[in-house]
Tab-separated table of C-alpha atoms in Angstrom:
chain	number	residue	atom	x	y	z
A	20	MET	CA	-1.049	-25.175	28.280
A	21	SER	CA	-4.180	-25.732	30.298
A	22	THR	CA	-4.175	-27.559	33.608
A	23	LEU	CA	-7.818	-28.488	33.056
A	24	THR	CA	-8.844	-31.745	31.492
A	25	THR	CA	-10.447	-31.104	28.130
A	26	GLY	CA	-13.863	-32.428	27.307
A	27	GLY	CA	-15.336	-31.698	30.734
A	28	THR	CA	-17.689	-28.818	31.343
A	29	VAL	CA	-16.643	-26.089	33.747
A	30	GLY	CA	-19.822	-25.081	35.574
A	31	LEU	CA	-21.508	-21.719	35.285
A	32	GLY	CA	-23.033	-21.428	38.730
A	33	ILE	CA	-23.891	-17.828	39.594
A	34	LYS	CA	-21.883	-16.282	42.422
A	35	ARG	CA	-23.220	-12.719	42.335
A	36	LEU	CA	-25.509	-10.490	40.306
A	37	SER	CA	-25.423	-6.707	40.250
A	38	ALA	CA	-28.034	-4.928	42.401
A	39	SER	CA	-29.381	-8.285	43.586
A	40	LYS	CA	-29.301	-10.461	46.666
A	41	GLU	CA	-26.547	-13.051	46.567
A	42	PRO	CA	-27.868	-16.386	45.272
A	43	ASP	CA	-27.543	-19.607	47.210
A	44	THR	CA	-24.121	-21.010	46.333
A	45	SER	CA	-24.138	-23.816	48.882
A	46	VAL	CA	-25.460	-26.371	46.415
A	47	LYS	CA	-22.292	-26.648	44.348
A	48	THR	CA	-19.045	-24.719	44.255
A	49	TYR	CA	-16.829	-24.376	41.218
A	50	PRO	CA	-13.127	-23.559	41.681
A	51	GLU	CA	-11.875	-20.200	40.436
A	52	LEU	CA	-10.142	-20.072	37.085
A	53	ALA	CA	-7.267	-17.838	36.070
A	54	ILE	CA	-4.918	-17.027	33.216
A	55	LEU	CA	-1.244	-16.593	34.068
A	56	VAL	CA	0.544	-14.075	31.852
A	57	ASP	CA	4.312	-14.616	31.927
A	58	VAL	CA	5.569	-11.321	30.528
A	59	SER	CA	9.152	-12.616	30.574
A	60	SER	CA	8.365	-15.065	27.769
A	61	CYS	CA	6.009	-12.827	25.765
A	62	ILE	CA	7.379	-11.778	22.361
A	63	GLY	CA	4.634	-9.220	21.644
A	64	CYS	CA	3.429	-11.013	18.512
A	65	LYS	CA	-0.222	-10.047	19.174
A	66	ALA	CA	-1.478	-13.489	18.124
A	67	CYS	CA	-3.698	-13.441	21.223
A	68	GLU	CA	-5.180	-10.112	20.104
A	69	ALA	CA	-5.962	-11.503	16.662
A	70	ALA	CA	-7.419	-14.723	18.090
A	71	CYS	CA	-9.697	-12.726	20.386
A	72	GLN	CA	-11.077	-10.712	17.473
A	73	GLN	CA	-11.512	-13.809	15.344
A	74	TRP	CA	-13.329	-15.820	18.005
A	75	HIS	CA	-15.689	-12.984	18.953
A	76	ASP	CA	-16.137	-11.982	15.296
A	77	THR	CA	-15.284	-8.331	15.871
A	78	THR	CA	-13.818	-5.915	13.339
A	79	PRO	CA	-11.973	-2.975	14.904
A	80	PRO	CA	-11.632	0.130	12.719
A	81	ILE	CA	-8.446	0.501	10.697
A	82	LEU	CA	-6.737	3.792	11.444
A	83	SER	CA	-5.482	5.915	8.574
A	84	PRO	CA	-1.918	7.276	8.639
A	85	GLU	CA	-3.370	10.716	9.455
A	86	GLU	CA	-5.249	9.308	12.460
A	87	VAL	CA	-2.117	7.517	13.645
A	88	ILE	CA	-0.210	10.802	13.614
A	89	LYS	CA	-3.110	12.710	15.203
A	90	ARG	CA	-3.469	10.222	18.058
A	91	LYS	CA	0.300	10.043	18.508
A	92	ILE	CA	0.402	6.255	18.239
A	93	ALA	CA	3.975	5.002	18.222
A	94	GLY	CA	5.627	1.600	18.213
A	95	TYR	CA	3.784	-1.648	17.694
A	96	GLN	CA	0.447	-0.925	19.410
A	97	THR	CA	-2.611	-1.593	17.226
A	98	HIS	CA	-4.832	1.061	18.816
A	99	PRO	CA	-4.227	3.679	21.496
A	100	ASP	CA	-6.716	2.010	23.824
A	101	LEU	CA	-9.448	-0.607	24.120
A	102	LEU	CA	-12.475	-0.308	21.846
A	103	PRO	CA	-15.978	-1.829	21.885
A	104	GLU	CA	-14.645	-4.112	19.125
A	105	THR	CA	-11.306	-4.751	20.846
A	106	PHE	CA	-11.781	-6.734	24.065
A	107	MET	CA	-8.033	-7.072	24.642
A	108	LEU	CA	-5.069	-5.030	23.510
A	109	MET	CA	-1.341	-5.614	23.597
A	110	LYS	CA	0.284	-2.490	25.040
A	111	PHE	CA	3.908	-1.555	24.441
A	112	LYS	CA	6.061	0.969	26.242
A	113	GLU	CA	9.817	1.408	26.051
A	114	GLY	CA	11.605	2.295	29.260
A	115	GLU	CA	14.809	2.061	31.231
A	116	THR	CA	15.525	-0.378	34.051
A	117	SER	CA	18.592	-1.346	36.053
A	118	ARG	CA	19.367	-3.788	33.250
A	119	GLY	CA	19.101	-1.136	30.528
A	120	PHE	CA	16.342	-0.292	28.070
A	121	THR	CA	13.528	-2.765	27.606
A	122	TRP	CA	10.008	-3.159	26.269
A	123	PHE	CA	7.270	-3.201	28.884
A	124	ILE	CA	4.663	-5.430	27.247
A	125	THR	CA	1.202	-5.843	28.757
A	126	LYS	CA	-1.766	-7.958	27.746
A	127	TYR	CA	-4.542	-5.514	28.617
A	128	GLN	CA	-8.159	-6.573	29.138
A	129	CYS	CA	-10.776	-7.029	31.866
A	130	MET	CA	-9.046	-8.489	34.911
A	131	HIS	CA	-12.063	-10.437	36.255
A	132	CYS	CA	-11.606	-9.211	39.823
A	133	ARG	CA	-12.783	-11.294	42.750
A	134	GLU	CA	-14.374	-8.063	44.052
A	135	PRO	CA	-15.460	-6.523	40.733
A	136	GLY	CA	-16.023	-2.773	40.876
A	137	CYS	CA	-18.293	-2.940	37.823
A	138	LEU	CA	-20.689	-5.294	39.603
A	139	ILE	CA	-20.564	-3.344	42.867
A	140	ALA	CA	-21.337	-0.062	41.101
A	141	CYS	CA	-24.009	-1.314	38.675
A	142	PRO	CA	-27.565	-0.296	39.734
A	143	SER	CA	-29.360	-2.548	37.239
A	144	PRO	CA	-30.364	-5.993	38.626
A	145	GLY	CA	-28.517	-8.778	36.827
A	146	ALA	CA	-26.743	-6.577	34.261
A	147	VAL	CA	-23.337	-7.701	35.589
A	148	ILE	CA	-22.800	-11.366	36.397
A	149	GLN	CA	-20.034	-13.036	38.348
A	150	TYR	CA	-19.910	-16.797	37.937
A	151	GLN	CA	-18.625	-19.117	40.628
A	152	ASN	CA	-15.556	-19.809	38.501
A	153	GLY	CA	-14.625	-16.121	38.835
A	154	VAL	CA	-15.582	-14.961	35.336
A	155	VAL	CA	-17.313	-11.561	35.192
A	156	ASP	CA	-19.666	-10.909	32.276
A	157	PHE	CA	-22.377	-8.499	31.098
A	158	ASP	CA	-26.028	-9.191	30.291
A	159	HIS	CA	-26.695	-6.449	27.750
A	160	SER	CA	-30.444	-7.056	27.803
A	161	LYS	CA	-30.494	-5.742	31.376
A	162	CYS	CA	-27.990	-2.909	30.925
A	163	ILE	CA	-29.424	0.622	31.231
A	164	GLY	CA	-26.360	2.366	29.806
A	165	CYS	CA	-25.603	4.391	32.945
A	166	LYS	CA	-21.811	3.783	32.668
A	167	MET	CA	-21.495	3.163	36.396
A	168	CYS	CA	-19.549	-0.031	35.610
A	169	LEU	CA	-16.817	2.138	34.108
A	170	VAL	CA	-16.892	4.427	37.152
A	171	GLY	CA	-16.495	1.441	39.472
A	172	CYS	CA	-13.723	-0.288	37.500
A	173	PRO	CA	-10.250	0.536	38.913
A	174	PHE	CA	-8.670	-0.727	35.671
A	175	ASP	CA	-10.737	1.556	33.372
A	176	ILE	CA	-11.868	-1.336	31.177
A	177	PRO	CA	-15.451	-1.312	29.780
A	178	ARG	CA	-15.909	0.436	26.438
A	179	TYR	CA	-19.297	1.572	25.146
A	180	ASP	CA	-20.635	1.121	21.626
A	181	LYS	CA	-22.968	3.436	19.704
A	182	ASN	CA	-25.948	1.805	21.449
A	183	ASN	CA	-24.469	2.775	24.829
A	184	LYS	CA	-23.769	-0.856	25.766
A	185	PRO	CA	-20.503	-1.873	27.493
A	186	TRP	CA	-18.109	-4.468	26.094
A	187	LYS	CA	-15.046	-6.182	27.532
A	188	CYS	CA	-13.205	-9.500	27.730
A	189	ASN	CA	-15.581	-12.229	28.908
A	190	PHE	CA	-12.840	-14.826	29.452
A	191	CYS	CA	-14.220	-16.695	26.409
A	192	ILE	CA	-16.977	-17.942	28.699
A	193	ASP	CA	-18.548	-19.932	25.861
A	194	ARG	CA	-15.308	-21.855	25.312
A	195	VAL	CA	-14.535	-22.215	29.020
A	196	SER	CA	-18.024	-23.544	29.798
A	197	ALA	CA	-17.383	-26.280	27.218
A	198	GLY	CA	-14.046	-27.242	28.786
A	199	LEU	CA	-11.887	-25.411	26.229
A	200	GLU	CA	-9.111	-22.888	26.702
A	201	PRO	CA	-9.760	-19.199	26.027
A	202	ALA	CA	-8.840	-18.258	22.459
A	203	CYS	CA	-5.855	-16.136	23.515
A	204	VAL	CA	-4.332	-19.011	25.500
A	205	LYS	CA	-4.939	-21.487	22.704
A	206	THR	CA	-3.086	-19.417	20.131
A	207	CYS	CA	-0.053	-18.189	22.148
A	208	PRO	CA	3.070	-19.514	20.359
A	209	THR	CA	5.462	-19.156	23.314
A	210	ASN	CA	3.198	-20.595	26.029
A	211	CYS	CA	3.494	-17.378	28.012
A	212	LEU	CA	-0.239	-17.762	28.700
A	213	SER	CA	-1.324	-20.579	31.018
A	214	PHE	CA	-4.929	-21.389	31.883
A	215	GLY	CA	-6.263	-23.394	34.781
A	216	PHE	CA	-7.407	-23.299	38.382
A	217	LYS	CA	-6.251	-20.143	40.119
A	218	GLU	CA	-4.392	-21.933	42.900
A	219	ASP	CA	-2.353	-23.793	40.292
A	220	MET	CA	-1.654	-20.609	38.340
A	221	ILE	CA	-0.410	-18.831	41.465
A	222	GLU	CA	1.965	-21.681	42.252
A	223	ARG	CA	3.237	-21.753	38.686
A	224	GLY	CA	3.714	-17.988	38.729
A	225	LYS	CA	5.695	-18.114	41.981
A	226	LYS	CA	8.072	-20.674	40.489
A	227	ILE	CA	8.652	-18.501	37.419
A	228	VAL	CA	9.326	-15.487	39.657
A	229	GLU	CA	11.934	-17.460	41.602
A	230	ARG	CA	13.652	-18.523	38.375
A	231	LEU	CA	13.701	-14.911	37.178
A	232	LYS	CA	15.317	-13.780	40.407
A	233	GLU	CA	17.996	-16.440	39.953
A	234	ARG	CA	18.592	-15.092	36.437
A	235	GLY	CA	19.275	-11.558	37.670
A	236	TYR	CA	15.807	-10.013	37.951
A	237	PRO	CA	15.701	-9.225	41.699
A	238	ASN	CA	12.465	-7.221	41.429
A	239	ALA	CA	10.453	-9.892	39.621
A	240	THR	CA	7.003	-10.205	41.132
A	241	LEU	CA	3.584	-11.804	40.762
A	242	TYR	CA	0.842	-9.249	40.079
A	243	ASP	CA	-2.398	-10.365	41.733
A	244	PRO	CA	-3.609	-7.145	43.448
A	245	PRO	CA	-5.242	-7.772	46.858
A	246	GLY	CA	-7.162	-4.472	46.746
A	247	VAL	CA	-9.744	-6.119	44.473
A	248	GLY	CA	-9.499	-9.516	46.152
A	249	GLY	CA	-7.173	-10.833	43.477
A	250	THR	CA	-7.775	-11.121	39.754
A	251	GLY	CA	-8.548	-13.711	37.114
A	252	TYR	CA	-5.530	-12.525	35.128
A	253	ILE	CA	-2.244	-12.917	37.022
A	254	TYR	CA	0.973	-11.409	35.685
A	255	VAL	CA	4.593	-12.388	36.128
A	256	LEU	CA	6.395	-9.043	35.880
A	257	PRO	CA	10.191	-9.289	35.446
A	258	HIS	CA	10.515	-5.660	36.567
A	259	GLY	CA	8.117	-5.548	39.489
A	260	ASP	CA	9.399	-2.128	40.508
A	261	HIS	CA	8.005	-0.704	37.237
A	262	VAL	CA	4.343	-1.638	37.565
A	263	LYS	CA	3.223	1.724	36.144
A	264	ASP	CA	5.421	1.206	33.087
A	265	TYR	CA	3.483	-1.984	32.427
A	266	GLN	CA	0.451	0.359	32.431
A	267	LEU	CA	-1.099	-1.444	35.383
A	268	PRO	CA	-2.294	0.311	38.560
A	269	GLU	CA	0.026	-0.322	41.503
A	270	ASN	CA	-2.718	-0.809	44.084
A	271	PRO	CA	-6.127	-0.970	42.398
A	272	ARG	CA	-9.191	-0.936	44.624
A	273	VAL	CA	-12.862	-0.089	44.329
A	274	ASP	CA	-13.572	3.458	45.508
A	275	ALA	CA	-15.225	3.372	48.932
A	276	SER	CA	-17.840	5.888	47.783
A	277	ILE	CA	-19.213	3.276	45.354
A	278	GLY	CA	-20.275	0.990	48.191
A	279	LEU	CA	-21.351	3.961	50.292
A	280	TRP	CA	-23.976	5.347	47.921
A	281	LYS	CA	-25.345	1.884	47.202
A	282	GLY	CA	-25.333	0.904	50.895
A	283	PRO	CA	-25.909	3.298	53.821
A	284	LEU	CA	-26.771	6.348	51.688
A	285	LYS	CA	-29.310	4.347	49.707
A	286	THR	CA	-30.947	3.214	52.950
A	287	ILE	CA	-30.964	6.756	54.350
A	288	GLY	CA	-32.419	8.052	51.092
A	289	SER	CA	-35.180	5.468	51.176
A	290	ILE	CA	-36.028	6.341	54.777
A	291	ALA	CA	-36.121	10.054	53.921
A	292	PHE	CA	-38.332	9.414	50.885
A	293	TRP	CA	-40.885	7.306	52.717
A	294	GLY	CA	-40.715	9.629	55.740
A	295	THR	CA	-41.613	12.564	53.488
A	296	LEU	CA	-44.563	10.687	52.014
A	297	LEU	CA	-45.740	9.762	55.509
A	298	GLY	CA	-45.491	13.420	56.604
A	299	VAL	CA	-47.550	14.557	53.610
A	300	PHE	CA	-50.179	11.909	54.333
A	301	LEU	CA	-50.435	12.909	58.011
A	302	GLN	CA	-50.700	16.586	57.030
A	303	LEU	CA	-53.666	15.808	54.800
A	304	ILE	CA	-55.396	13.591	57.372
A	305	LEU	CA	-54.841	15.703	60.502
A	306	TRP	CA	-54.905	19.283	59.204
A	307	GLY	CA	-55.973	19.102	55.608
A	308	PRO	CA	-54.249	20.782	52.661
A	309	ILE	CA	-52.505	24.126	53.117
A	310	LYS	CA	-53.777	26.935	50.913
A	311	VAL	CA	-51.621	29.868	49.887
A	312	LEU	CA	-53.590	33.143	49.869
A	313	GLY	CA	-52.027	36.534	49.239
A	314	GLY	CA	-48.514	35.180	49.657
A	315	LYS	CA	-49.285	33.879	53.159
A	316	GLU	CA	-49.895	30.301	54.162
A	317	GLU	CA	-53.334	29.664	55.667
A	318	LYS	CA	-54.939	26.406	56.665
A	319	SER	CA	-58.072	25.380	54.795
A	320	GLU	CA	-61.432	25.590	56.449
A	321	GLU	CA	-61.468	21.823	56.746
A	322	GLY	CA	-58.365	22.055	58.992
């Protein structure tokens, strides 16, 4: 259930835009939102997956039995990975823990990082948007199809369609901006998905973790990776010592080279470019053009 009062509008103030100066956010600040995923109470019904497709009016391709065998898809997973038409996917993996065999179930979609690698890597002004409430979204009209957002994403999320445009979970920003819950949260039959202000979701998650530890899950943990500044999706993992089995990166972070080529190297490149143009201009003014005669460089008569 949501901790937000329905009927009110959650603001869409801009926090950051890709390849742009940070806008003035001092006028009004909106608290960060988050979805808490309590894996311990998830039954893997995939109602959230169906609700996501229904709300966004997407139709993922239906795989034939031959394709299922070819792609080695086993168990209950709908597709082997995310698709341009599948913004979120329930992932299943069977594995062994100290308590015996279990299903590692993961609700897999864009994590809406506080420090989003897609936005940091994107070279197109305004193509990636981060709202003050923490939601990260794409503006396809400004996307140049360079796929740098995928390079920058430590969770390997964006998927490209035939028009070379990226797609991912947008946190149901249209619903959220109208004060409604995201479609996946609204449809969850076991209330393993909770939506609200991030501070509240963290506190709720910590309480669930403590209860799990009392029930004999000593490695239960709250997954909110600090390497990306925290995420808009927070997970309660009963087996916190098996993060990889949940198909989540243990310590995701944006590659330092992403910020390097867009920061210092970009400045150095600009200086070198304009320095070269200045050198060419001074050559023409002070000595004139250089003529190449018989394989040897000779100055023109004007020089």
